[in-house]
XYZ file of C-alpha atoms in Angstrom:
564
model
C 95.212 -13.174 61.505
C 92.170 -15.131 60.972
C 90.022 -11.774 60.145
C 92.702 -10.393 57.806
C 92.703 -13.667 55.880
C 89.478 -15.046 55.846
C 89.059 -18.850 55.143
C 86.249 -20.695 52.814
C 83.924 -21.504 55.435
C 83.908 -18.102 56.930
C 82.912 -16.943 53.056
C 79.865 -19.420 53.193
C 78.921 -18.850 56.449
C 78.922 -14.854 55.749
C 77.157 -15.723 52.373
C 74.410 -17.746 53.807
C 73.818 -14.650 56.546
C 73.415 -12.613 53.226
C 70.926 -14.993 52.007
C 69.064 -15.057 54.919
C 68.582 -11.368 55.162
C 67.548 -10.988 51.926
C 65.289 -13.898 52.229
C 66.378 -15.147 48.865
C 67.067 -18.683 48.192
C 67.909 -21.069 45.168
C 65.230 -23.212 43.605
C 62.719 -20.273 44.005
C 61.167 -17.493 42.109
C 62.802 -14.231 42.813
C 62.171 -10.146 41.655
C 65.346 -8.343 39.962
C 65.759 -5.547 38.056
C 66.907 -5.065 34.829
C 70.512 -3.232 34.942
C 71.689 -3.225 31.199
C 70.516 -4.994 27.797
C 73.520 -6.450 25.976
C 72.738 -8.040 22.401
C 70.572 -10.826 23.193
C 70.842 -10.801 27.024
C 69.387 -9.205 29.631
C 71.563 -8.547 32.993
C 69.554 -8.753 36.134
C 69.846 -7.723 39.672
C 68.306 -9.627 41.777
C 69.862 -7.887 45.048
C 72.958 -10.477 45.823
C 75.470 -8.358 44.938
C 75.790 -9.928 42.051
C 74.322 -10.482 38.649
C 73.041 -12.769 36.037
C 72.309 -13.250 32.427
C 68.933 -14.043 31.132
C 68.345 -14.699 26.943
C 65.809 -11.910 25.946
C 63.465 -14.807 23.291
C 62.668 -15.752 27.328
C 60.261 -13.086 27.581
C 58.724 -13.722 24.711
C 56.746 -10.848 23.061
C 57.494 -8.213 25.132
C 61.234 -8.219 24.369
C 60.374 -9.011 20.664
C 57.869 -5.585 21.092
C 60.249 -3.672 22.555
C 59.101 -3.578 25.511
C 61.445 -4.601 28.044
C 63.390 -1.945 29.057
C 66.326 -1.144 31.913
C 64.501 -0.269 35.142
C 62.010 -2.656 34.360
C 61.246 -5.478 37.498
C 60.775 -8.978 36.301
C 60.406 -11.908 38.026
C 62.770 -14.858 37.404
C 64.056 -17.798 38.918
C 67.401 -18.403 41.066
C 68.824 -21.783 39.910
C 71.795 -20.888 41.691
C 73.431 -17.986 43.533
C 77.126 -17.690 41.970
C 78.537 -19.802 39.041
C 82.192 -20.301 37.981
C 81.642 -16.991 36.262
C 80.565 -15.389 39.624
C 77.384 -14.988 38.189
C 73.649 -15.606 39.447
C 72.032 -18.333 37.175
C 68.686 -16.908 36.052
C 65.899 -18.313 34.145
C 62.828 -16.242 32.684
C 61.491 -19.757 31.428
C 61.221 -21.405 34.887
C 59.970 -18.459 36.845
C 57.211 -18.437 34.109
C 56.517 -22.044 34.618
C 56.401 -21.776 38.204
C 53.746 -18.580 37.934
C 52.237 -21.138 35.996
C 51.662 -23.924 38.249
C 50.731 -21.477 41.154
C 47.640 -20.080 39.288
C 46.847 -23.443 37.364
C 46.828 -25.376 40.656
C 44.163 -22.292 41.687
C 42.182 -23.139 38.560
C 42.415 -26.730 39.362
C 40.931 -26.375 42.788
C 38.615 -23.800 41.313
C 37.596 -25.800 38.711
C 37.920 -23.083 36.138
C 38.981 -23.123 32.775
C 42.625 -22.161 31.275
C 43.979 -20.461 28.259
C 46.390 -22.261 26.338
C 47.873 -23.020 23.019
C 48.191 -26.510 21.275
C 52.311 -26.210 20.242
C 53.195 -29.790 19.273
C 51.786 -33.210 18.188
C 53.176 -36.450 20.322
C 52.006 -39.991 20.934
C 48.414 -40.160 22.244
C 47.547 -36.398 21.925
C 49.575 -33.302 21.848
C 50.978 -30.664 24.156
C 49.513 -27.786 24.831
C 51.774 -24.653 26.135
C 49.641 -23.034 29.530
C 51.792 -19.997 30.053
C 54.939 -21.717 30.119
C 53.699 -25.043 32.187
C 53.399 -27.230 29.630
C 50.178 -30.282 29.847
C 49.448 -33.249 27.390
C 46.274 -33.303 25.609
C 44.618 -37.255 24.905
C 43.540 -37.286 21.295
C 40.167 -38.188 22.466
C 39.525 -34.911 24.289
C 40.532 -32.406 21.739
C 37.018 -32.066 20.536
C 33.152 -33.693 20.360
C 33.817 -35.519 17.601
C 36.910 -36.930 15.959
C 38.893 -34.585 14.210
C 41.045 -35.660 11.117
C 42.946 -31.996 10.645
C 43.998 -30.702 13.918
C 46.375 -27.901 12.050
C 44.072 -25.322 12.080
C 43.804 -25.487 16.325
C 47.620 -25.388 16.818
C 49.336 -22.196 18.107
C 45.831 -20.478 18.630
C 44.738 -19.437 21.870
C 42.014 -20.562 23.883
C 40.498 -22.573 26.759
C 41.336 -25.716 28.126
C 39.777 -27.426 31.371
C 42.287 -29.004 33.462
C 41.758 -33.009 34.463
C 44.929 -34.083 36.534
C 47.408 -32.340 38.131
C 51.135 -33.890 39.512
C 53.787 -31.102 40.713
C 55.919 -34.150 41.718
C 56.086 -35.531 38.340
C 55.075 -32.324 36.523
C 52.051 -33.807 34.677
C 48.627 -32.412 33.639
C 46.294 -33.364 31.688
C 44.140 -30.841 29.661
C 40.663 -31.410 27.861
C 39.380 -29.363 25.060
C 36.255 -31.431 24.613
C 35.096 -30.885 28.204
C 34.659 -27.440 27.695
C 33.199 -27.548 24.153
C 30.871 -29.822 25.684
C 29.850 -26.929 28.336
C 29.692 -24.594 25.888
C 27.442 -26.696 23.928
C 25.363 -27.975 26.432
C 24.926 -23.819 27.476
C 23.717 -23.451 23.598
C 21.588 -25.923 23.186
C 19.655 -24.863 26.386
C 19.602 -21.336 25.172
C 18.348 -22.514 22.095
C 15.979 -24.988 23.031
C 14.539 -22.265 25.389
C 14.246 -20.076 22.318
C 12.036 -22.909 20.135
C 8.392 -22.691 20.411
C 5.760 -25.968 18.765
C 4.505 -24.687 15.439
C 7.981 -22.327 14.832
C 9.155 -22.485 11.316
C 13.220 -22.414 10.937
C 15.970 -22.686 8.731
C 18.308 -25.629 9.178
C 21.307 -27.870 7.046
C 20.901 -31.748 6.385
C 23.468 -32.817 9.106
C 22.752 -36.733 8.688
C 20.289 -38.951 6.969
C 19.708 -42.566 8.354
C 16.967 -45.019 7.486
C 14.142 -43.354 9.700
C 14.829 -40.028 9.290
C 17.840 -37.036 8.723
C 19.072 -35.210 11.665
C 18.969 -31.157 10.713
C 21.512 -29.108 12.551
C 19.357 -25.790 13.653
C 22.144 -23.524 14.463
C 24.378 -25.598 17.586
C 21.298 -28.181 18.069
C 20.094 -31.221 16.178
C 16.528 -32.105 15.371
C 15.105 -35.259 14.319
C 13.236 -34.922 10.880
C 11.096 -38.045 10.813
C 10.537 -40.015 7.260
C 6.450 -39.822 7.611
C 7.054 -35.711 8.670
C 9.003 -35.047 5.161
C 6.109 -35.561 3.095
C 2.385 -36.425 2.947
C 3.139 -39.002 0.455
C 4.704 -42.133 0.966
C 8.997 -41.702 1.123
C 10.629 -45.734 1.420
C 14.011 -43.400 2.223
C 14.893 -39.968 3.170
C 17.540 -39.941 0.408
C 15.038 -39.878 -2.001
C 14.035 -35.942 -1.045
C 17.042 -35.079 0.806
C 21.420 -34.973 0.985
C 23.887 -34.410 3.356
C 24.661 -30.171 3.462
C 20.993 -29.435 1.883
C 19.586 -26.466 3.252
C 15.619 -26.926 4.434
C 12.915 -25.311 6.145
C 11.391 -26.958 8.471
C 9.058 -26.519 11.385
C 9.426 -26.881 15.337
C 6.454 -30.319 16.204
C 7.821 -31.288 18.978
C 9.957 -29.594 21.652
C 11.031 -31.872 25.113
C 12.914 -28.856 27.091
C 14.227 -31.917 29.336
C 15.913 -33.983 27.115
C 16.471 -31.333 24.315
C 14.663 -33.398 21.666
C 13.512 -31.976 18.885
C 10.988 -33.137 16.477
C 11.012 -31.284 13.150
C 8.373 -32.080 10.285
C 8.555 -30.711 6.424
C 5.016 -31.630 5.813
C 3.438 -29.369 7.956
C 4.422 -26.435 5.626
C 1.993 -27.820 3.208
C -1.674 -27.898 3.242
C -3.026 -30.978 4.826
C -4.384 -33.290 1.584
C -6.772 -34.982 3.920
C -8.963 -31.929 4.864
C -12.581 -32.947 3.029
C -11.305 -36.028 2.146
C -14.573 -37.840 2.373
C -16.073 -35.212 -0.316
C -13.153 -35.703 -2.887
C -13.458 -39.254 -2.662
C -16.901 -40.160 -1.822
C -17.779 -43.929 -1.504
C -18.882 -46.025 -5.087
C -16.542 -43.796 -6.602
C -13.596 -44.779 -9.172
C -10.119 -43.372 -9.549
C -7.201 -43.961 -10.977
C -4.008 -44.513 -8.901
C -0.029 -46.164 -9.113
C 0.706 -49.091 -7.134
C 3.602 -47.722 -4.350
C 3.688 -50.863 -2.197
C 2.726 -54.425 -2.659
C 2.628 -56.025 1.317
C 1.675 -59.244 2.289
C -2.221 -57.888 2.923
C -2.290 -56.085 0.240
C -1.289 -53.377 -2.352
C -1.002 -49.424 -1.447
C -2.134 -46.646 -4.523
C -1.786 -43.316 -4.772
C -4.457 -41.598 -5.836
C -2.283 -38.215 -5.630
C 0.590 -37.381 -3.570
C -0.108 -37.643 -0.421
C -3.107 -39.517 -0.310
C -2.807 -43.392 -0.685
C -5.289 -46.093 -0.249
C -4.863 -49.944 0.819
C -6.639 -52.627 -1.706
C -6.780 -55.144 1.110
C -5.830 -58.646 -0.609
C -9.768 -60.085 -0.688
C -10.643 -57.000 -2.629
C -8.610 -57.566 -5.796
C -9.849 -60.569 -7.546
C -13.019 -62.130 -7.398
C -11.531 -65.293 -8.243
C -8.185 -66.065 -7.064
C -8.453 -66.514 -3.417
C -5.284 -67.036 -0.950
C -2.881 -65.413 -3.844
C 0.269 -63.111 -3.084
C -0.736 -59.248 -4.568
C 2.238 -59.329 -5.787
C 1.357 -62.009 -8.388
C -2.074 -59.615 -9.156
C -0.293 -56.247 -9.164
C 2.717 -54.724 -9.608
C 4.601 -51.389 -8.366
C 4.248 -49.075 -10.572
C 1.536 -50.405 -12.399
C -1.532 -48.046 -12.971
C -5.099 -49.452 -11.623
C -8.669 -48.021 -11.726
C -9.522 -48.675 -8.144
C -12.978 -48.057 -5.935
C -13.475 -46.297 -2.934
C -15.172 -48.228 0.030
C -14.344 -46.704 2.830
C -12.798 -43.375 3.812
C -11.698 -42.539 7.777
C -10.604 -39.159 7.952
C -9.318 -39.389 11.283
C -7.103 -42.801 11.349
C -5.778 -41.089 7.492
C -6.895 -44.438 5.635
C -8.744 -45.362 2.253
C -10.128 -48.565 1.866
C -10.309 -49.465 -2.272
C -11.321 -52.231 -4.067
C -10.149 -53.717 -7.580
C -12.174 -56.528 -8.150
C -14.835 -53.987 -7.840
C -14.049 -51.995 -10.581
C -15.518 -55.341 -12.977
C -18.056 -57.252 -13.358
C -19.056 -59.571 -10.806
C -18.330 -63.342 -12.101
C -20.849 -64.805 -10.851
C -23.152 -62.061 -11.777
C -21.668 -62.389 -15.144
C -22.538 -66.494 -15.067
C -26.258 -66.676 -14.192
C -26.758 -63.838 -16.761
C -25.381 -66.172 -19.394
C -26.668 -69.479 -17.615
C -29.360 -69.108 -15.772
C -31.145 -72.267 -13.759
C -31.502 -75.007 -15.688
C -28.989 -74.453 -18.398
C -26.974 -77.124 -19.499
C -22.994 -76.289 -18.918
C -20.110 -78.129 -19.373
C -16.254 -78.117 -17.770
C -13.576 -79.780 -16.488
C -13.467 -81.661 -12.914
C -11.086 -79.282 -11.013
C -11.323 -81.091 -7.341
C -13.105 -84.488 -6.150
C -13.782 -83.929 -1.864
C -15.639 -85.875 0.212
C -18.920 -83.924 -0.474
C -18.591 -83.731 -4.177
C -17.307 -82.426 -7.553
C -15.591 -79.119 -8.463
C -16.223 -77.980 -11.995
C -14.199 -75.266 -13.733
C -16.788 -72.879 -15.683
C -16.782 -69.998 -17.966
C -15.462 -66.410 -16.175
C -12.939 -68.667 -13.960
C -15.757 -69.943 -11.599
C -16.449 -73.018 -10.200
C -19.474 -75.223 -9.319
C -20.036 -77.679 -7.141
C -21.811 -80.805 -8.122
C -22.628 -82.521 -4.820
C -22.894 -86.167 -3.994
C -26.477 -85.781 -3.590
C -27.034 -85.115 -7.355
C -24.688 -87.353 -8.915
C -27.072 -90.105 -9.674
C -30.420 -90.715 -8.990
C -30.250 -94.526 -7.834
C -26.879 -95.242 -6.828
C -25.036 -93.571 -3.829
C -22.909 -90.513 -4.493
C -20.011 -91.825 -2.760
C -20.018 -94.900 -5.049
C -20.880 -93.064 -8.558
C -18.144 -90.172 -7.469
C -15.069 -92.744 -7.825
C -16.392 -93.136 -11.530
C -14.522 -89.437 -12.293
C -10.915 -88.180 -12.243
C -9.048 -84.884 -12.166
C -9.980 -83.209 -15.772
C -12.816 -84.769 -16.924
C -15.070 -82.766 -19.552
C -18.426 -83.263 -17.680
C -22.083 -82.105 -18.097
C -23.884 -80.674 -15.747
C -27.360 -78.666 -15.138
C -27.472 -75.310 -13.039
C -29.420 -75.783 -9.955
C -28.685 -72.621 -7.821
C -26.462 -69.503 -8.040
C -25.932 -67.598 -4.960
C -24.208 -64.318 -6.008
C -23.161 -63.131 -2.367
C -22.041 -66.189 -1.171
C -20.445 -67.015 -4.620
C -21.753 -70.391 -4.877
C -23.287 -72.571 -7.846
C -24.720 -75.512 -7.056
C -24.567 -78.112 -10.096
C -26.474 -81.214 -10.874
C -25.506 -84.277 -13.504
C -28.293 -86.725 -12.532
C -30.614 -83.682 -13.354
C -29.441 -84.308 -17.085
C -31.752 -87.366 -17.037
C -35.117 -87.438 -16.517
C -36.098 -87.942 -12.372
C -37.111 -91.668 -12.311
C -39.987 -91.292 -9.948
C -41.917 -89.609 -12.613
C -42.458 -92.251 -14.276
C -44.000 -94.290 -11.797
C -47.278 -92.852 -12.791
C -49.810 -95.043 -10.727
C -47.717 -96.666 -7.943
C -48.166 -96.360 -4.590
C -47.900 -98.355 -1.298
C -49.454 -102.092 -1.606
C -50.141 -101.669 -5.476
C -48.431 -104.775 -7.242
C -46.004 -104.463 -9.760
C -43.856 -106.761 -12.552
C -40.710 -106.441 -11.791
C -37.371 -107.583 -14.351
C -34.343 -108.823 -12.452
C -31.717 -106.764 -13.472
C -29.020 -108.463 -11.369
C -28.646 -111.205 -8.894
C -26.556 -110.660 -5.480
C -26.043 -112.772 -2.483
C -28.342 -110.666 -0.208
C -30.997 -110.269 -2.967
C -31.961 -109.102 -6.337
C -31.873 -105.573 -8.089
C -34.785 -105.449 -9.939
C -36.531 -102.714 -12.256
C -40.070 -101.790 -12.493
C -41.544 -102.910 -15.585
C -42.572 -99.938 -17.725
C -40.365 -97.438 -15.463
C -37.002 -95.930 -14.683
C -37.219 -97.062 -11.252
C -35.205 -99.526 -9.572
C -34.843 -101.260 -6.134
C -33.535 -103.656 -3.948
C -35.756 -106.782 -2.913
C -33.881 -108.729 0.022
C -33.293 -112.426 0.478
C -36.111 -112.213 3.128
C -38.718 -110.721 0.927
C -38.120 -113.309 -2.129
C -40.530 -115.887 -0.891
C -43.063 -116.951 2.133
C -42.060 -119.886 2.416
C -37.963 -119.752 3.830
C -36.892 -122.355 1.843
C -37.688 -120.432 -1.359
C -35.538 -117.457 0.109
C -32.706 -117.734 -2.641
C -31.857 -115.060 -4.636
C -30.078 -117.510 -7.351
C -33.125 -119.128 -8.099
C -33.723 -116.007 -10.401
C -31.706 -114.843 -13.441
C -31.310 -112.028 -14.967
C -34.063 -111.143 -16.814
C -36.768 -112.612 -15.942
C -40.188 -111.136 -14.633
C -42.099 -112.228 -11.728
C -44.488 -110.363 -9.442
C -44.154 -108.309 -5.956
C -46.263 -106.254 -4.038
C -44.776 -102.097 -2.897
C -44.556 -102.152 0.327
C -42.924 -98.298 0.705
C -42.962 -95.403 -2.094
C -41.895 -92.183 -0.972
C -41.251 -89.889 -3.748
C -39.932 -87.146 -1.436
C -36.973 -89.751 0.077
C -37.004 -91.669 -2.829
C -37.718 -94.747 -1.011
C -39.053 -97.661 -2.616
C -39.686 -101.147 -1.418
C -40.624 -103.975 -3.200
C -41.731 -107.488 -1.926
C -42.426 -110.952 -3.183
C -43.502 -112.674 0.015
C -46.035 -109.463 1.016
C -47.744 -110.614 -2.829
C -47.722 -113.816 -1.290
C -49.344 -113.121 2.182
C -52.027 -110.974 0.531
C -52.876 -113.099 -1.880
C -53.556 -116.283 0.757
C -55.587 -113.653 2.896
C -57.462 -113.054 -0.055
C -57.905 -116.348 -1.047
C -59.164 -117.381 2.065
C -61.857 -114.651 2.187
C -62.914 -115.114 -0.757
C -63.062 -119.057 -1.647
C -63.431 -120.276 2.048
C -61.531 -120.833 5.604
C -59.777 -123.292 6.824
C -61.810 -123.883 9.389
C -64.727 -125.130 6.734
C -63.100 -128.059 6.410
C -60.939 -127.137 2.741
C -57.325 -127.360 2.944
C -55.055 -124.198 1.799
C -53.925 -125.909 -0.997
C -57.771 -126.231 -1.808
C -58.702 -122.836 -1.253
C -55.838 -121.653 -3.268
C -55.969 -123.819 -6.096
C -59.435 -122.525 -6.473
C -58.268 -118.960 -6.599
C -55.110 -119.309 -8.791
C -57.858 -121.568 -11.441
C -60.277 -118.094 -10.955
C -57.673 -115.975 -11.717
C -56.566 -117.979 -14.780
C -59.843 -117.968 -15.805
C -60.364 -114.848 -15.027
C -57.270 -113.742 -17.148
């Protein structure tokens, strides 16, 4: 009874025996053949005595082609063995994705690259279709460098390196950059390889900065410094080049490890410093245009390519410790001289104050020694005067020569800042750019009028003022003056007063020092005194005769008054 009426368990049992014979099994990737194409569906045998339905858009192109066809084997997968329908459920889709994840998993392990098309945009990246398994691709890897239009990558073929693989949560992660990166790195070593030092190429303006533009050779970059674009002096690349300009340019510098390139424009052009020294021979003038006004200095071309440096000392002979800028200006055209040329270190020395006369040159030809000149009192130091002179020079009248008799630092204080003032030449040294002035000289040199004088002759002297510590007297008949202390007033100490004389009045003394050289002179009343009594004595008697001094020189003051 039981085996003419067979119950549901004896149906499974006898179905999973099928199963296991055929070694077919749900949830797995199975061959059948196709039996019939209805409309949009293909019916497949996949050996269970039974059949299922698979949608023909599942096989993509070859059922759009044409080219699926009955006979054919495919390969799909066995969701389940019988529906309600009594029909196998099939899917081309899934067996696809499971081929899929068998051969990327082998690329993954490989570390080979896949093929792949970008279908969709989503959040973070987009997804990219690998045969049916479908990855995510992170904005940031789908290429070198942002990219703002990502339209023309979708739906196009091509390869993808795999990052991250899950089967248990069916993620990967694809990068596009990675292998753009590869290929890249495989031109640029190709290329590099390729470049040779002194190679002229072709190349586009990829990128201009402050020091330079970066020109893209074909796949590799090179660095196109701003002293390589020209031999004249560029303050920016943008001034010779833009963005997308195409150049020529050759290979100076090639580093096969680090793929650096160093490209130079100049170098196509011949070298303006060959014979330099012969175009622009020392002593020689030029003309030239101010480029650059520095701190040190001013830079002028004298044609492009060639510039020369008027360091800041050589561009006035006058104003000292001045900004150039405030002497030149850019732009401006200036005859210049040449005073030094170095081939090798590339640099021209020139001079502007050069190119006129000298100043000082210019003064002693108009004033020489011992002309009379006149100008304003620019400075008072502690050595002297500065006077401001014709041609924007100054002289220097030191302390020394301000007066004749009284000290310098005493006469000095008798000035102020822009006084008109006299003053005689005494000395112009053109190379150290010094004149030496003189106002005493404007007066005759009292010490040549002292005609006759010398040490121990006696003098009349006129008191021309009284002090505590003695009197200031002047040689009668001379321009000479001096100082006669208390101590040398008198012999005898209690006529040692200076106020017993007044202005005025003439008495008397004996020069005890005259040095015209020092201009020392001493004067003394009690010396007159001394030699007087010694002369007395010898000459009317000695005390030891018995005559008493006041004897002896009674006699000789009534001689002299006789005599006189």
């Amino acid at each position: 009874m039981s085996q003419l009426n067979p119950t549901r368990e004896d149906f499974a049992a006898l179905l999973a025996e099928s199963l296991t014979a055929s070694d077919v099994a749900e949830g797995t990737v199975v061959k059948g053949t196709i039996v019939a194409i209805e409309k949009d569906l293909a019916v497949i045998d996949v050996g269970l005595k039974v059949e299922g339905r698979v949608p023909l858009k599942e096989f993509g192109a070859r059922a759009r082609d044409g080219e699926l066809n009955v006979g054919d084997t495919v390969e799909v997968y066995l969701e389940r063995v019988e529906n309600a329908l009594g029909e196998a459920v099939l899917s081309r889709d899934k067996a696809r994705r499971e081929e899929s994840w068998v051969r990327l998993e082998v690329a993954f392990e490989k570390n080979e690259k896949v093929v792949g098309q970008i279908s969709n945009q989503v959040k973070g990246g987009f997804t990219v279709d690998l045969d049916g398994a479908m990855a995510f691709l992170p904005r940031s890897q789908v290429d070198i460098r942002p990219v703002r239009d990502v339209a023309p990558l979708m739906h196009t073929p091509q390869p993808f390196q795999i990052l991250k693989m899950d089967k248990r949560r069916g993620n990967i992660v694809v990068s596009r950059r990675v292998v753009l990166e590869e290929t890249r790195a495989e031109q640029r070593s190709e290329l590099v390889s390729s470049l040779e030092e002194g190679q002229i190429v072709d190349g586009v303006v990829k990128n201009i900065t402050d020091y330079g533009a970066f020109v893209d050779l074909g796949g590799i970059d090179g660095l196109l410094h701003v002293t390589d674009i020209a031999w004249r002096r560029i303050n920016h690349p943008s001034e010779v080049l833009s963005i997308g300009q195409q150049v020529k340019v050759q290979i100076v510098r090639v580093n096969q490890e680090t793929h650096r390139i160093s490209l130079g424009m100049k170098q196509l052009e011949n070298d303006p410093w060959d014979a330099i020294e012969a175009k622009y021979p020392v002593g020689a003038k030029f003309s030239g245009r101010v480029t650059n006004i520095t701190d040190y200095g001013a830079f002028v071309e004298l044609e492009p390519g060639i510039e020369g440096l008027i360091h800041v000392s050589e561009m006035s002979w006058t104003k000292k410790n001045v900004h150039p800028g405030k002497i030149v200006s850019t732009s401006q055209e200036v005859e210049v001289m040449v005073l030094e040329v170095d081939s090798v270190k590339r640099r021209i020395s020139l001079g502007l104050k050069q190119t006129l006369q000298n100043p000082w040159e210019a003064f002693v030809e108009k004033y020489p020694v011992g002309s009379v000149v006149e100008g304003e009192v620019k400075n008072k130091t502690e050595f002297g005067l500065f006077i401001g002179l014709d041609g924007d020079v100054d002289g220097m009248v030191h302390l020394s020569d301000l007066d004749w008799n009284r000290p310098g630092e005493q006469v000095i204080e008798e000035f102020g800042k822009g006084d008109v003032v006299k003053a005689v030449v005494l000395d112009v040294d053109v190379e150290k750019e010094r004149i030496s002035l003189g106002m005493k000289q404007l007066g005759g040199d009292p010490m040549e009028s002292a005609g006759e004088i010398r040490r121990n002759s006696v003098v009349t002297c006129e008191v021309v003022e009284v002090k505590e510590a003695g009197l200031e007297v002047r040689i009668v008949d001379t321009d000479i003056t001096a100082f006669i202390r208390r101590g040398d007033l008198a012999r005898d100490r209690n006529d040692q007063r200076a106020e017993r004389f007044a202005v005025g009045e003439k008495f008397d003394a004996r020069v005890t020092q005259f040095d015209k050289k020092t201009r020392k002179v001493g004067l003394s009343i009690k010396a007159l005194e001394i030699a007087e009594e010694k002369e007395a004595v010898a000459q009317f008697g000695s005390s030891d005769s018995g005559a008493s001094l006041g004897d002896i020189l009674g006699a000789a003051l009534k001689a002299r008054q006789d005599g006189e």
